[in-house]
mmCIF file of N, CA and C in Angstrom:
data_model
loop_
_atom_site.group_PDB
_atom_site.id
_atom_site.type_symbol
_atom_site.label_atom_id
_atom_site.label_comp_id
_atom_site.label_asym_id
_atom_site.label_seq_id
_atom_site.Cartn_x
_atom_site.Cartn_y
_atom_site.Cartn_z
ATOM 1 N N MET A 1 -45.647 39.616 35.581
ATOM 2 C CA MET A 1 -45.308 40.496 36.702
ATOM 3 C C MET A 1 -43.791 40.487 36.915
ATOM 4 N N GLU A 2 -43.202 39.303 36.936
ATOM 5 C CA GLU A 2 -41.758 39.213 37.189
ATOM 6 C C GLU A 2 -40.979 39.922 36.079
ATOM 7 N N MET A 3 -41.436 39.752 34.843
ATOM 8 C CA MET A 3 -40.754 40.385 33.714
ATOM 9 C C MET A 3 -40.715 41.897 33.930
ATOM 10 N N GLU A 4 -41.847 42.470 34.339
ATOM 11 C CA GLU A 4 -41.902 43.921 34.560
ATOM 12 C C GLU A 4 -40.914 44.308 35.655
ATOM 13 N N ARG A 5 -40.880 43.520 36.711
ATOM 14 C CA ARG A 5 -39.979 43.813 37.829
ATOM 15 C C ARG A 5 -38.526 43.753 37.342
ATOM 16 N N MET A 6 -38.216 42.762 36.521
ATOM 17 C CA MET A 6 -36.854 42.612 36.000
ATOM 18 C C MET A 6 -36.490 43.848 35.180
ATOM 19 N N GLU A 7 -37.422 44.314 34.345
ATOM 20 C CA GLU A 7 -37.146 45.489 33.509
ATOM 21 C C GLU A 7 -36.885 46.694 34.401
ATOM 22 N N GLU A 8 -37.672 46.838 35.460
ATOM 23 C CA GLU A 8 -37.487 47.973 36.373
ATOM 24 C C GLU A 8 -36.096 47.893 37.003
ATOM 25 N N MET A 9 -35.704 46.698 37.433
ATOM 26 C CA MET A 9 -34.391 46.519 38.056
ATOM 27 C C MET A 9 -33.301 46.907 37.056
ATOM 28 N N ARG A 10 -33.456 46.458 35.811
ATOM 29 C CA ARG A 10 -32.450 46.739 34.785
ATOM 30 C C ARG A 10 -32.358 48.258 34.561
ATOM 31 N N MET A 11 -33.515 48.913 34.517
ATOM 32 C CA MET A 11 -33.548 50.365 34.311
ATOM 33 C C MET A 11 -32.796 51.049 35.451
ATOM 34 N N ASP A 12 -33.056 50.610 36.682
ATOM 35 C CA ASP A 12 -32.378 51.200 37.846
ATOM 36 C C ASP A 12 -30.867 50.995 37.710
ATOM 37 N N GLU A 13 -30.465 49.818 37.299
ATOM 38 C CA GLU A 13 -29.026 49.527 37.166
ATOM 39 C C GLU A 13 -28.406 50.453 36.123
ATOM 40 N N MET A 14 -29.097 50.622 35.003
ATOM 41 C CA MET A 14 -28.583 51.487 33.939
ATOM 42 C C MET A 14 -28.454 52.919 34.465
ATOM 43 N N GLU A 15 -29.451 53.368 35.231
ATOM 44 C CA GLU A 15 -29.406 54.728 35.782
ATOM 45 C C GLU A 15 -28.210 54.852 36.729
ATOM 46 N N MET A 16 -28.001 53.830 37.555
ATOM 47 C CA MET A 16 -26.884 53.855 38.506
ATOM 48 C C MET A 16 -25.568 53.960 37.734
ATOM 49 N N GLU A 17 -25.417 53.173 36.688
ATOM 50 C CA GLU A 17 -24.182 53.191 35.894
ATOM 51 C C GLU A 17 -24.004 54.566 35.268
ATOM 52 N N GLY A 18 -25.092 55.127 34.740
ATOM 53 C CA GLY A 18 -25.037 56.456 34.117
ATOM 54 C C GLY A 18 -24.574 57.487 35.134
ATOM 55 N N MET A 19 -25.109 57.412 36.349
ATOM 56 C CA MET A 19 -24.740 58.370 37.394
ATOM 57 C C MET A 19 -23.251 58.239 37.687
ATOM 58 N N GLU A 20 -22.760 57.016 37.757
ATOM 59 C CA GLU A 20 -21.337 56.788 38.050
ATOM 60 C C GLU A 20 -20.481 57.386 36.937
ATOM 61 N N LYS A 21 -20.857 57.145 35.678
ATOM 62 C CA LYS A 21 -20.092 57.681 34.549
ATOM 63 C C LYS A 21 -20.106 59.203 34.602
ATOM 64 N N MET A 22 -21.272 59.778 34.881
ATOM 65 C CA MET A 22 -21.400 61.241 34.955
ATOM 66 C C MET A 22 -20.471 61.755 36.056
ATOM 67 N N GLY A 23 -20.471 61.075 37.209
ATOM 68 C CA GLY A 23 -19.637 61.506 38.334
ATOM 69 C C GLY A 23 -18.162 61.455 37.961
ATOM 70 N N ILE A 24 -17.750 60.401 37.251
ATOM 71 C CA ILE A 24 -16.340 60.257 36.872
ATOM 72 C C ILE A 24 -15.963 61.370 35.887
ATOM 73 N N MET A 25 -16.844 61.642 34.934
ATOM 74 C CA MET A 25 -16.574 62.670 33.923
ATOM 75 C C MET A 25 -16.570 64.060 34.559
ATOM 76 N N ALA A 26 -17.462 64.295 35.514
ATOM 77 C CA ALA A 26 -17.578 65.626 36.132
ATOM 78 C C ALA A 26 -16.290 65.990 36.869
#
Protein backbone atom coordinates (compact mmCIF):
# COMPACT_ATOMS: atom_id res chain seq x y z
CA MET A 1 0.00 0.00 0.00
CA GLU A 2 2.74 2.46 0.96
CA MET A 3 4.67 1.71 -2.23
CA GLU A 4 1.60 2.61 -4.31
CA ARG A 5 1.15 5.82 -2.34
CA MET A 6 4.82 6.71 -2.86
CA GLU A 7 4.47 6.16 -6.62
CA GLU A 8 1.39 8.40 -6.69
CA MET A 9 3.27 11.12 -4.80
CA ARG A 10 6.20 10.84 -7.21
CA MET A 11 3.84 11.07 -10.20
CA ASP A 12 2.25 14.21 -8.72
CA GLU A 13 5.70 15.73 -8.17
CA MET A 14 6.71 14.99 -11.76
CA GLU A 15 3.47 16.58 -13.02
CA MET A 16 4.11 19.66 -10.86
CA GLU A 17 7.65 19.99 -12.25
CA GLY A 18 6.33 19.56 -15.80
CA MET A 19 3.75 22.29 -15.23
CA GLU A 20 6.46 24.62 -13.92
CA LYS A 21 8.71 23.94 -16.94
CA MET A 22 5.76 24.49 -19.30
CA GLY A 23 4.95 27.77 -17.53
CA ILE A 24 8.56 28.98 -17.80
CA MET A 25 8.74 28.05 -21.50
CA ALA A 26 5.33 29.60 -22.28
